XYZ file of C-alpha atoms in Angstrom:
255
model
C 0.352 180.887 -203.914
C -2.883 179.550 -205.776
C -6.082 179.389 -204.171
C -6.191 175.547 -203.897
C -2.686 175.661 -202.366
C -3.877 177.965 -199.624
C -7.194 176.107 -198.843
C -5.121 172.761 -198.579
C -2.411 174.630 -196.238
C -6.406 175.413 -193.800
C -7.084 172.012 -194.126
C -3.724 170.802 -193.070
C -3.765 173.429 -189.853
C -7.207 171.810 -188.981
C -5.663 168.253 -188.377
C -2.752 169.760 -185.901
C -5.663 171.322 -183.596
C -7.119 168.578 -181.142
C -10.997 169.572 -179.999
C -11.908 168.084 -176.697
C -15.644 167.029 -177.793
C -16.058 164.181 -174.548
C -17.517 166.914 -172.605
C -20.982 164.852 -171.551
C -21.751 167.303 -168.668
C -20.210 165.236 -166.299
C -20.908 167.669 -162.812
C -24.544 167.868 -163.632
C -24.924 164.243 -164.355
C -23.292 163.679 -161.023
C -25.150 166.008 -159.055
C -28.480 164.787 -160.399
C -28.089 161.321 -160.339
C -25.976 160.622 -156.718
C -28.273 163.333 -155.511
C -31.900 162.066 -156.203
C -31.341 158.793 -154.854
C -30.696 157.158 -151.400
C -27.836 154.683 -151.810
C -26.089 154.521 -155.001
C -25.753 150.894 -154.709
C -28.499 151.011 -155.580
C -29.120 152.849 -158.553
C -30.594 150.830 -161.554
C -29.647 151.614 -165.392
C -33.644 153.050 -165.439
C -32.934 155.202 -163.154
C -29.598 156.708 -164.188
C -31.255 157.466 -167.821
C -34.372 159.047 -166.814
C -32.225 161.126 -165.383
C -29.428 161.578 -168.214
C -32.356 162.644 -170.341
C -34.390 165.391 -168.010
C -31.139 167.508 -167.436
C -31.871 169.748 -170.497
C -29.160 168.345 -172.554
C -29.249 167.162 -175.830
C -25.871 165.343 -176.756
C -27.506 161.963 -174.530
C -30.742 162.496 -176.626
C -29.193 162.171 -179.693
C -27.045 159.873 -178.784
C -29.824 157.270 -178.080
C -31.977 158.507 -180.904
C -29.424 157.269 -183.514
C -27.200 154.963 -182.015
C -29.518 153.515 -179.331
C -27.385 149.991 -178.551
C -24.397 152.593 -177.979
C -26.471 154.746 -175.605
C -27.517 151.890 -173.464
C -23.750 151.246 -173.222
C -23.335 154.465 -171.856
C -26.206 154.110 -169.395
C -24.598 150.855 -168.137
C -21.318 152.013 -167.265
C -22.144 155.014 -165.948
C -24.476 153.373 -163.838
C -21.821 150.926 -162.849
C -19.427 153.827 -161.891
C -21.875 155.552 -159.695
C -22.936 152.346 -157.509
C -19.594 151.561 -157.116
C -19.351 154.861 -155.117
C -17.437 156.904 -158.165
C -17.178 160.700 -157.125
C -18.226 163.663 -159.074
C -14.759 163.916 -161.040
C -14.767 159.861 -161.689
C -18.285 159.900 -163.480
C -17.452 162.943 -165.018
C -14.449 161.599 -166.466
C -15.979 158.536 -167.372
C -19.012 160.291 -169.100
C -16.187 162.061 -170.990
C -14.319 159.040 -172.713
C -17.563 157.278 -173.454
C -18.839 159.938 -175.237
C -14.943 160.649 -176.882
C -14.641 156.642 -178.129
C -17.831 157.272 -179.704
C -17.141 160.311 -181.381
C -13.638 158.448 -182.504
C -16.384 155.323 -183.574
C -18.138 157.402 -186.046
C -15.940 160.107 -187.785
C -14.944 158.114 -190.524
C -18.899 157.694 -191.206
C -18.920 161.899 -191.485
C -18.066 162.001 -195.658
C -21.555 160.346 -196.290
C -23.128 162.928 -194.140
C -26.231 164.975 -196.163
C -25.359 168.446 -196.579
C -27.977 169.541 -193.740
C -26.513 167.881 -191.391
C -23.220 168.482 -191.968
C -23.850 172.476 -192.021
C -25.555 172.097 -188.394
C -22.642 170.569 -186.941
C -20.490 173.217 -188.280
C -22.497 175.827 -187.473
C -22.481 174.818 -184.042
C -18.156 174.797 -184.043
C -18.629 178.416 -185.470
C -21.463 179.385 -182.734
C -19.049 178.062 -179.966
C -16.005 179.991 -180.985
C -17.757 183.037 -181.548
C -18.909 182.282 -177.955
C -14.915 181.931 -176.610
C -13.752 184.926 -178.592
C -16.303 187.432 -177.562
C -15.744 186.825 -173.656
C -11.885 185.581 -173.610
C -8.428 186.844 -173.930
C -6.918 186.271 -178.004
C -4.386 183.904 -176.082
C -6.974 182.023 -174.319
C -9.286 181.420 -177.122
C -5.814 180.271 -179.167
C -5.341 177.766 -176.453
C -8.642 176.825 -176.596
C -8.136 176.026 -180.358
C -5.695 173.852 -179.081
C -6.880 172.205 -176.088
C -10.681 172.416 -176.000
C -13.033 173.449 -173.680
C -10.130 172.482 -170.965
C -8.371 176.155 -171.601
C -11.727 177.380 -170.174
C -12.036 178.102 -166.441
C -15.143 179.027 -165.827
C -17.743 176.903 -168.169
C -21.333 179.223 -167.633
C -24.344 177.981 -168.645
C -24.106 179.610 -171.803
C -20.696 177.700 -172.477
C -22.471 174.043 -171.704
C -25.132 174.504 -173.728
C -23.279 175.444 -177.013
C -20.740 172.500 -176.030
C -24.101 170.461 -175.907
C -25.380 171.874 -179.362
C -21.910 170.881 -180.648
C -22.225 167.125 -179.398
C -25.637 166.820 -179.992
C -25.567 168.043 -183.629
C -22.745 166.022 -184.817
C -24.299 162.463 -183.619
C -26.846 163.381 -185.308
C -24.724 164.170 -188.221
C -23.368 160.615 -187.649
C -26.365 159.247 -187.758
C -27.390 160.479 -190.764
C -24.313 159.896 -192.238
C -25.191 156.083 -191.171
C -28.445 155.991 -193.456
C -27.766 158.795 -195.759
C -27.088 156.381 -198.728
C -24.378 158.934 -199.985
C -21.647 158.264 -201.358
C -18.382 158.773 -199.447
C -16.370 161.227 -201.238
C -12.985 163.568 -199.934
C -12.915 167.221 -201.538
C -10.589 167.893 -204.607
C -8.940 170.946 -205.718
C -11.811 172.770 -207.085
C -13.614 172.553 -204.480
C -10.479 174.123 -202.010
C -10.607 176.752 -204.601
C -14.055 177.543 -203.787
C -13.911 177.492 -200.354
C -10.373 179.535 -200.743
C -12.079 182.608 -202.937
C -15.049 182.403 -200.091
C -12.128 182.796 -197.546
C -10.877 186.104 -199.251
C -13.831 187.326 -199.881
C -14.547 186.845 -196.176
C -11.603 189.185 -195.771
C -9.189 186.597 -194.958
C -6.079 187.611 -195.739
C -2.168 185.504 -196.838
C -1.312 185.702 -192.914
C -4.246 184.733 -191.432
C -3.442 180.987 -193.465
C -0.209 180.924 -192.785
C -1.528 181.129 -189.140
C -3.450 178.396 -189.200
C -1.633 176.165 -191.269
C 0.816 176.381 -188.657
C -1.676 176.272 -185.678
C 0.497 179.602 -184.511
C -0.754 180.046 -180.735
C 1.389 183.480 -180.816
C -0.938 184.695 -183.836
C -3.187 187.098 -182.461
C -6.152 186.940 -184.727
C -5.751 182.831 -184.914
C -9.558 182.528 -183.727
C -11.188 185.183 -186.159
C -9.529 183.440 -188.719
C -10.561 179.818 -188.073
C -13.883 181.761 -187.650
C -13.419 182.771 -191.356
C -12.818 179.720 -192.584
C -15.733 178.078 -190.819
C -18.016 180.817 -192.748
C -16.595 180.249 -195.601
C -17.442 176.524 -195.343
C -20.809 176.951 -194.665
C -21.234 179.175 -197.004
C -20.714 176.765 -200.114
C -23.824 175.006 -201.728
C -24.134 171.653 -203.576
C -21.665 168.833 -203.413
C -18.615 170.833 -202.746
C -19.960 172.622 -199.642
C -21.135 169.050 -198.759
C -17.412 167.990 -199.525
C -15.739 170.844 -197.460
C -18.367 170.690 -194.671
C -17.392 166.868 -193.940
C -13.882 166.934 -194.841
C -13.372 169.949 -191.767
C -16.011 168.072 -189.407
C -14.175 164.635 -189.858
C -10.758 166.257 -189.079
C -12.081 168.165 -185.404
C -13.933 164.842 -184.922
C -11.342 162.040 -185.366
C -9.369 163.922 -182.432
């Protein structure tokens, strides 16, 4: 199989696996914002982002940094939610889609994306799945492949701020995606030959594609190679790094 065939056959596997990016923290905005205030009723759109903004996460920060008209969207409806006595699980889920839509918004701006950016935003996919493989089960970080953060049980600290880094860096990715100027442009064949020969030299092996292209959960190693082929992303300089970066970013965002 040549090199451009099997870096195609990674980029086809990418599109079958859904990530669950929505996560907006939705039990700590909950907590902090029904809890610091006496009668939700009451609670003003001031009020609910002050307080969206001191938790420590960054994904509502960046958020209103580059899409500020968005953000106050947010603000409003979560605001709405909460003084219309929405539980814990209600705002949560509604912090969820709000963020989701918006990720779904701005993908297609990701191809225009500067190179920096880009590599940030996949660095953080990489930082997170190291994260699931090194405390979960090879079956559970599969599933998490396939359903996002969901296959998780128990999200620690450590686990909501690397899902934060992940939000955080790719609206910022949007955003300067938004001004970047760049033009739009899909990867060709050489440049899935470079990122293919990076792959192997990784120490990715004929199997380990085949696995992904075919998203197999039953494929024991399934993580450390989507690991491998993150790396060997990121590890490609210039306009076909740029390429690959955005063309893998685009296809885990647009889920």
């Amino acid at each position: 199989m040549g090199l451009a065939a099997v870096a195609v056959l990674s980029f086809v596997a990418v599109k079958a696996v859904p990530w669950a990016l929505g996560f907006a923290g939705g039990k700590y905005l909950y907590e902090t914002v029904m809890g610091s205030h006496d009668g939700s009723a009451k609670l003003t759109t001031f009020q609910v982002s002050d307080q969206l903004l001191s938790q420590g996460f960054q994904i509502f920060k960046a958020i209103k940094q580059e899409f500020p008209d968005d953000y106050d969207g947010v603000v409003q409806k979560i605001t709405a939610v909460a003084s219309a006595g929405g539980g814990e699980s209600e705002v949560r889920n509604t912090s969820r889609v709000l963020v989701a839509d918006l990720r779904h918004k701005y993908a297609p701006l990701l191809a225009s994306a500067p190179d920096g950016n880009a590599s940030e935003a996949l660095a953080a996919q990489l930082d997170m799945l190291k994260h699931v493989m090194e405390r979960e089960t090879p079956a559970t970080c599969n599933r998490y492949l396939r359903d996002g953060p969901v296959a998780l049980s128990m999200p620690e600290q450590d686990f909501l701020m690397h899902m934060d880094k992940i939000g955080a860096t790719l609206f910022h990715a949007f955003g300067a995606a938004k001004g970047s100027g760049l033009r739009a442009a899909a990867p060709v064949d050489q440049d899935w030959s470079l990122v293919a020969d990076a792959f192997t030299r990784n120490g990715g092996t004929t199997a380990e594609i085949d696995a992904i292209a075919s998203a197999n959960q039953d494929f024991e190693g399934l993580c450390p190679a989507v690991a491998k082929l993150y790396t060997a992303a990121l590890s490609l300089n210039g306009e076909p790094g740029r390429h690959i970066k955005t063309a893998l970013l685009y296809e885990i965002a647009k889920n």
